[in-house]
Short mmCIF file of C-alpha atoms and ligand atoms in Angstrom, two decimals:
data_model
loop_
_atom_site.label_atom_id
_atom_site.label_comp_id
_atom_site.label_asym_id
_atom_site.label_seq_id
_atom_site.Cartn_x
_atom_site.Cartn_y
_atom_site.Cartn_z
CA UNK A 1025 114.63 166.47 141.19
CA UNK A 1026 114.13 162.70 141.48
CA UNK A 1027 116.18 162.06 145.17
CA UNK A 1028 115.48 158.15 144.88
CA UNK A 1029 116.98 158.15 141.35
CA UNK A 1030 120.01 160.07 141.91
CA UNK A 1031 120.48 158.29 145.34
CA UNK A 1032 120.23 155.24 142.87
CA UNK A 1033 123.04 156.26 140.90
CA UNK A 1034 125.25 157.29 143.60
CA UNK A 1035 125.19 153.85 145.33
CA UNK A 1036 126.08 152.81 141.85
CA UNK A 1037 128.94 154.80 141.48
CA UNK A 1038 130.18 154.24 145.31
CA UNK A 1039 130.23 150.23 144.41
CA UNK A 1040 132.52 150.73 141.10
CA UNK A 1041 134.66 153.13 143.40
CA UNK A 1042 134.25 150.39 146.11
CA UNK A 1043 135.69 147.52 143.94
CA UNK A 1044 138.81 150.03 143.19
CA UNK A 1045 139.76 150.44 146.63
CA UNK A 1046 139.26 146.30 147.24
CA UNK A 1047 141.35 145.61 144.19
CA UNK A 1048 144.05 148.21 145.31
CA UNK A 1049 144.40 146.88 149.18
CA UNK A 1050 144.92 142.83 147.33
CA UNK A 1051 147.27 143.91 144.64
CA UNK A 1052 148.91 146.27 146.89
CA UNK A 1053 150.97 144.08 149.52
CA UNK A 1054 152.70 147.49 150.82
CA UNK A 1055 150.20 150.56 150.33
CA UNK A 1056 152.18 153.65 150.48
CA UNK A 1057 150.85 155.91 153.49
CA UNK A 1058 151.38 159.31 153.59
CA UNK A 1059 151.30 161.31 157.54
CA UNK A 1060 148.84 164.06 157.82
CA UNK A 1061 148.96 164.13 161.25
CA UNK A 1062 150.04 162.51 164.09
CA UNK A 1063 147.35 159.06 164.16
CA UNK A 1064 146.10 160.76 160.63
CA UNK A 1065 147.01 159.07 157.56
CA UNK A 1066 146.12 159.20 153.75
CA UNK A 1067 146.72 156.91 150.62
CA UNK A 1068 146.99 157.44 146.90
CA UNK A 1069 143.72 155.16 147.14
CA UNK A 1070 142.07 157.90 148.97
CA UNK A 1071 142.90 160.65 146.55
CA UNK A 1072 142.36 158.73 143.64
CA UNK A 1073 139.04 157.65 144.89
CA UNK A 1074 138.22 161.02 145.87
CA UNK A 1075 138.70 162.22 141.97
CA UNK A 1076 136.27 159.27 140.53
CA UNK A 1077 133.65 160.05 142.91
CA UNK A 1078 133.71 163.78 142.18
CA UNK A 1079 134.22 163.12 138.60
CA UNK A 1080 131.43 160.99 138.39
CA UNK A 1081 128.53 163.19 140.68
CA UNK A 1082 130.03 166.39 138.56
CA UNK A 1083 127.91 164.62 135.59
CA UNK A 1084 125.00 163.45 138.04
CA UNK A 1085 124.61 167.28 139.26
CA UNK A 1086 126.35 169.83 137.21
CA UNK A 1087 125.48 172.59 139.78
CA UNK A 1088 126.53 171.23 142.93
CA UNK A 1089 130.03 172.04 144.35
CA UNK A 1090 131.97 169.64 147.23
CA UNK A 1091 132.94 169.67 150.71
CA UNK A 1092 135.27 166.85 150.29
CA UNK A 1093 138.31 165.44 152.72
CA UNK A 1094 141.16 164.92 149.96
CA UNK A 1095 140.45 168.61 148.41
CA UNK A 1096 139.96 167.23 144.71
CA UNK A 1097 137.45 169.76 144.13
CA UNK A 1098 137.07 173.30 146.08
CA UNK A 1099 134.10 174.40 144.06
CA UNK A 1100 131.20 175.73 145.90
CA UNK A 1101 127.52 175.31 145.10
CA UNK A 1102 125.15 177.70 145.34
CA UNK A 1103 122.25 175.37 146.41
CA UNK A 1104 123.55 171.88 146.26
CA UNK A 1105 126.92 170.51 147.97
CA UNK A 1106 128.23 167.13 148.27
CA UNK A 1107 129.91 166.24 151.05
CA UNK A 1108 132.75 163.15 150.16
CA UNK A 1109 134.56 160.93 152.20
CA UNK A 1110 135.99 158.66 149.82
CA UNK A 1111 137.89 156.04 152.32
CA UNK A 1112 136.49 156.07 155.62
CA UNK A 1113 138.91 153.94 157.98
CA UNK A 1114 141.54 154.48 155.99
CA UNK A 1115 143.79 153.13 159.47
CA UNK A 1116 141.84 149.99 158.51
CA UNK A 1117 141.81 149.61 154.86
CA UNK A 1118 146.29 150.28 155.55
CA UNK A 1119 146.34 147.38 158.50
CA UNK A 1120 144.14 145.35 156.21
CA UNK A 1121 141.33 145.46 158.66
CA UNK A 1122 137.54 145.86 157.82
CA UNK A 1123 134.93 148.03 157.77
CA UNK A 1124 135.77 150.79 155.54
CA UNK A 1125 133.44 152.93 153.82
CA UNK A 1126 132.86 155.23 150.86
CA UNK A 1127 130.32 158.33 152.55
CA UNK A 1128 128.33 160.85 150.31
CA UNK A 1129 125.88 162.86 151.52
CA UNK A 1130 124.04 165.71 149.18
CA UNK A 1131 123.57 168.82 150.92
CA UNK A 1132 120.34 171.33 149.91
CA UNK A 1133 121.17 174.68 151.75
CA UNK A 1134 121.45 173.55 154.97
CA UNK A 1135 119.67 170.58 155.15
CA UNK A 1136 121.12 167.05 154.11
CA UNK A 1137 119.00 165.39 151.44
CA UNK A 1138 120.36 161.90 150.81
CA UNK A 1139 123.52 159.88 151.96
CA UNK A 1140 125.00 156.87 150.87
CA UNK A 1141 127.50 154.82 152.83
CA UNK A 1142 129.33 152.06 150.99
CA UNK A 1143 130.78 149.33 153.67
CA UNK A 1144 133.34 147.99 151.09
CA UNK A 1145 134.49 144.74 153.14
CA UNK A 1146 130.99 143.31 153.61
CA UNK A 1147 129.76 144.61 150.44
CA UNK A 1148 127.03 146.54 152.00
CA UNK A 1149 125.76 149.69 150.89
CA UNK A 1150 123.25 151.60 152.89
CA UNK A 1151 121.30 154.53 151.62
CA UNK A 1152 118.37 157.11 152.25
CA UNK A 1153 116.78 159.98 150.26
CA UNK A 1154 114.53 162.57 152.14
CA UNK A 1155 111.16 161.40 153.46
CA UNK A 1156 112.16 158.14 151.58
CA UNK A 1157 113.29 155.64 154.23
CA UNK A 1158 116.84 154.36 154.46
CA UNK A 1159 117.77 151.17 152.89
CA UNK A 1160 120.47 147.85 152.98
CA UNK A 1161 121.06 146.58 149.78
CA UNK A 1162 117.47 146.89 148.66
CA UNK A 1163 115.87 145.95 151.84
CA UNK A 1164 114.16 148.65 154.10
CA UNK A 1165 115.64 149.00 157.68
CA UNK A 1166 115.25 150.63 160.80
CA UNK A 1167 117.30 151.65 163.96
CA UNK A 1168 116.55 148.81 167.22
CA UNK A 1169 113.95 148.77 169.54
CA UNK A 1170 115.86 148.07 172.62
CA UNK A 1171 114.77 150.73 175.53
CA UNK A 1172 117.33 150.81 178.13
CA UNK A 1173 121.15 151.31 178.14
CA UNK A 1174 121.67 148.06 179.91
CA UNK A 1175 120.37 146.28 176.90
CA UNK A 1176 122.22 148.43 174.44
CA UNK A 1177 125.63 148.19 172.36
CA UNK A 1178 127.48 150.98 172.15
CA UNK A 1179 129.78 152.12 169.43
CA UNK A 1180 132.49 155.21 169.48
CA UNK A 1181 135.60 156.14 168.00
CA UNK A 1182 138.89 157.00 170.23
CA UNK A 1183 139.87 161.06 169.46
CA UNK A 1184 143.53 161.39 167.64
CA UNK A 1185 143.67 165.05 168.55
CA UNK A 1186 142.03 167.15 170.96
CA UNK A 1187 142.99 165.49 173.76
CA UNK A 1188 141.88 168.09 176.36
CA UNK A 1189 138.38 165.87 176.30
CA UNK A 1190 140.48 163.01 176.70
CA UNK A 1191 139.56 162.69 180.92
CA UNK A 1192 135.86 163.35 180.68
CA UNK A 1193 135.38 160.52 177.48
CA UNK A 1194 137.98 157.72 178.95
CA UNK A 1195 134.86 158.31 181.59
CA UNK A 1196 132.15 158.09 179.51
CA UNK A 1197 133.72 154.39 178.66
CA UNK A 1198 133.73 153.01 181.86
CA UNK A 1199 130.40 154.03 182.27
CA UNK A 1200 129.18 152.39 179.01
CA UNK A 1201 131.41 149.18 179.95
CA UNK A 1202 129.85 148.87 183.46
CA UNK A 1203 125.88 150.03 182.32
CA UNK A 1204 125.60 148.48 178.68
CA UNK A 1205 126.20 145.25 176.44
CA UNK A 1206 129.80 146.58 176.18
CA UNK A 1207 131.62 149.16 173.96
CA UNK A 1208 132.95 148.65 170.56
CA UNK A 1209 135.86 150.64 168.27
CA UNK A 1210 135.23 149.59 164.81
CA UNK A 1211 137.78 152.41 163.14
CA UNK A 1212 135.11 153.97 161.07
CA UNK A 1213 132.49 156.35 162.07
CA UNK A 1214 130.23 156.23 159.14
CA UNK A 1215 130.16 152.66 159.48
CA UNK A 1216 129.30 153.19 163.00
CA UNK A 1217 126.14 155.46 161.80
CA UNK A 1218 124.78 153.16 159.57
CA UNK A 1219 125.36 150.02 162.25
CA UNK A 1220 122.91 152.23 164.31
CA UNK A 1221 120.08 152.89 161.28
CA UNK A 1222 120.37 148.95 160.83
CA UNK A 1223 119.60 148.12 164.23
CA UNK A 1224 123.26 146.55 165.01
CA UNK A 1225 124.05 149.33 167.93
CA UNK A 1226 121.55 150.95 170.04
CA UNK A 1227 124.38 153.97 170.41
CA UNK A 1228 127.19 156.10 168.51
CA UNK A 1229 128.82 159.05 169.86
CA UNK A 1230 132.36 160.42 169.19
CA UNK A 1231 133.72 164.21 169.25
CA UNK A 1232 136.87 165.21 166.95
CA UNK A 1233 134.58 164.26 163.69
CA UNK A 1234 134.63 166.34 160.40
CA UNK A 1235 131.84 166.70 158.12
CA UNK A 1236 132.66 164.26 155.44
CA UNK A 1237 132.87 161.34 158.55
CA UNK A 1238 128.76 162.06 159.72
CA UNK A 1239 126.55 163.76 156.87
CA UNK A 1240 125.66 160.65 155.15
CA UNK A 1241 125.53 158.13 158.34
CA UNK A 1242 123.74 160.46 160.14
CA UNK A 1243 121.04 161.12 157.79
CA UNK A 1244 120.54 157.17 157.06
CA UNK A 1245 119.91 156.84 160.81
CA UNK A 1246 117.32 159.98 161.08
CA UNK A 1247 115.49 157.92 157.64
CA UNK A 1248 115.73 154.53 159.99
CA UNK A 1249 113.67 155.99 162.73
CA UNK A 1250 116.65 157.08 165.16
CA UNK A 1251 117.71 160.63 166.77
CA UNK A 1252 120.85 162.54 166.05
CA UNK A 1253 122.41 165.36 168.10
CA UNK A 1254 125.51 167.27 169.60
CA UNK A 1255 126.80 166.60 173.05
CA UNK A 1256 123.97 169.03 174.24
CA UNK A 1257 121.13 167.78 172.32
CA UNK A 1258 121.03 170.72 169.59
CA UNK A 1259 121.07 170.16 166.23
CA UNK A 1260 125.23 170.96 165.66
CA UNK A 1261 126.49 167.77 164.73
CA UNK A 1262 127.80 167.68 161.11
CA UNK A 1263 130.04 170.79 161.27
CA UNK A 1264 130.47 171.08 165.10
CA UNK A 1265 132.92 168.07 165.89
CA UNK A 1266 130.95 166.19 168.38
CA UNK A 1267 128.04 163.73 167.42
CA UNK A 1268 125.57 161.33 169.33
CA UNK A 1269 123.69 158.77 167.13
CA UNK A 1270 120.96 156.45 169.08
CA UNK A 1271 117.83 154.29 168.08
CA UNK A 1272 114.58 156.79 169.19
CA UNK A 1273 114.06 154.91 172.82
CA UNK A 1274 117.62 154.98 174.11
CA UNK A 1275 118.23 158.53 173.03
CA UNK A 1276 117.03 160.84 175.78
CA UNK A 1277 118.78 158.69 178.54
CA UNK A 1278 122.04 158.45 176.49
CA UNK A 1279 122.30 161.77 175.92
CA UNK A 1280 121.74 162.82 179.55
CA UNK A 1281 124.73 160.51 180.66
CA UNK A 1282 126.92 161.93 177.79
CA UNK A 1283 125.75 165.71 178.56
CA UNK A 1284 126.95 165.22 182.45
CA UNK A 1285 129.93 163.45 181.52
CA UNK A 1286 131.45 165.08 178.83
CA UNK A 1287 130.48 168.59 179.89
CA UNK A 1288 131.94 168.28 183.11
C1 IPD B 2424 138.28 158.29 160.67
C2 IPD B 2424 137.30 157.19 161.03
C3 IPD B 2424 137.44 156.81 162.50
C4 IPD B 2424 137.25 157.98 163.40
C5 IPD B 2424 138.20 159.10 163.00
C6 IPD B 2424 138.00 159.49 161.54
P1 IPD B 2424 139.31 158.48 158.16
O1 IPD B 2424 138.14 158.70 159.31
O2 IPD B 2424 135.97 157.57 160.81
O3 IPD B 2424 136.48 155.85 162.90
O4 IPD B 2424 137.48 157.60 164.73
O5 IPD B 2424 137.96 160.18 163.82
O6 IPD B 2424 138.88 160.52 161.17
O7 IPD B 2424 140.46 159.35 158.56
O8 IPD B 2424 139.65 157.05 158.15
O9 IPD B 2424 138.61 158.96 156.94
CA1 CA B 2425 136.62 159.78 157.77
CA1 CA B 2426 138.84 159.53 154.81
#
């Protein structure tokens, strides 16, 4: 299987899907939102962009099945899996706001094997293939080299459910407002992952996050040279909700401040 050619034609596929979802949010004055949830929301752009991107890998990989957030397609692959968000920040793409993302990550077994994450407002698409490096818009890149927390920006997401963390992470803010560059809320995680791999943040962590929001971003970061874990430093991050995303230097001390706050 040729990973850089298929990751190749998925970044192609992501920027058609891309220009979709920019045409619908200028023709669209009013986009009709459907509730999921309380603070969850979902689109007919979502859904429809979900069905093109499936449609569209379905002839890329016959064999793999999806793990995808709208549901389009249930089927399971043996071997391969893609795993679809196909409007992340939809909150932002409905207020008109920027970034939001297309994220695809292949999965092999267990072991993610390329990710692509479209940034549709900047027209940025970042990618990575196994062993291959990860990638803006052609150009190599690679996660910061800043060594200390004080020196670092810091990037999370605010949880919309679950809010029995809610005491222990408001804590983990003030700590990263008072020891870092500052905290930022950018309204779309896999945005967030790929800011890391290109050396924008030092830092990323948010709990509350399904699979579709990480595989991709957190691949491209692990290609750029950075660390990914859970809230305890194992290796639990796509499917278990909780997710800490750091250039290689910052990692070990960031992860010991989120480990005694958040597990407190
Ligand atoms: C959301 C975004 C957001 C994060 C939420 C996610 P969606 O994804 O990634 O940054 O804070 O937890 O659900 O719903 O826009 O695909
Ligand atoms: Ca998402
Ligand atoms: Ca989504």
């Amino acid at each position: 299987m040729n990973l850089e050619h298929i990751c190749i034609e998925v970044c192609n596929l992501s920027k058609e899907v891309g220009l979709f979802i920019r045409t619908e949010r200028l023709s669209n004055i009013n986009i009709q939102v459907e509730v999921k949830g309380l603070h969850d929301f979902v689109t007919h752009v979502d859904k429809t962009s979900e069905q093109k991107i499936v449609d569209k890998l379905s002839k890329i990989l016959p064999e793999a099945g999806f793990i995808a957030e709208e549901n389009t397609s249930t089927k399971k692959g043996d071997k391969y899996n893609w795993i679809i968000d196909p409007l992340d920040g939809t909150t932002n793409f409905i207020h008109g706001l920027t970034p939001y993302a297309i994220s695809i990550a292949l999965k092999e077994n267990d072991e993610i094997i390329l990710g692509v994450v479209y940034e549709i407002g900047l027209d940025e698409y970042f990618y990575a293939w196994k062993n291959g490096g990860a990638y803006l818009n052609g150009n190599k890149i690679q996660v910061s080299d800043k060594k200390e927390i004080k020196n670092s920006l810091v990037a999370t997401g605010f949880p919309y459910y679950d809010y029995k963390r809610i005491k222990p992470f408001l804590e983990t803010l003030e700590y990263f407002m008072v020891n870092s560059h500052g905290v930022r809320r950018l309204g779309s995680a896999a945005t967030d992952l790929v800011y890391v791999a290109c050396g924008r943040f030092e830092a990323f962590y948010e709990y509350g996050l399904s699979p579709w929001d990480v595989a991709a971003g957190a691949f491209i970061v692990q290609e750029a040279g950075g660390k990914v874990s859970d809230f305890i430093g194992e290796k639990n991050y796509i499917f278990g909700k909780e997710i800490i995303a750091c250039n290689n230097l910052v990692f070990d001390d960031f992860l010991i401040s989120i480990k005694q706050i958040m597990n407190n």
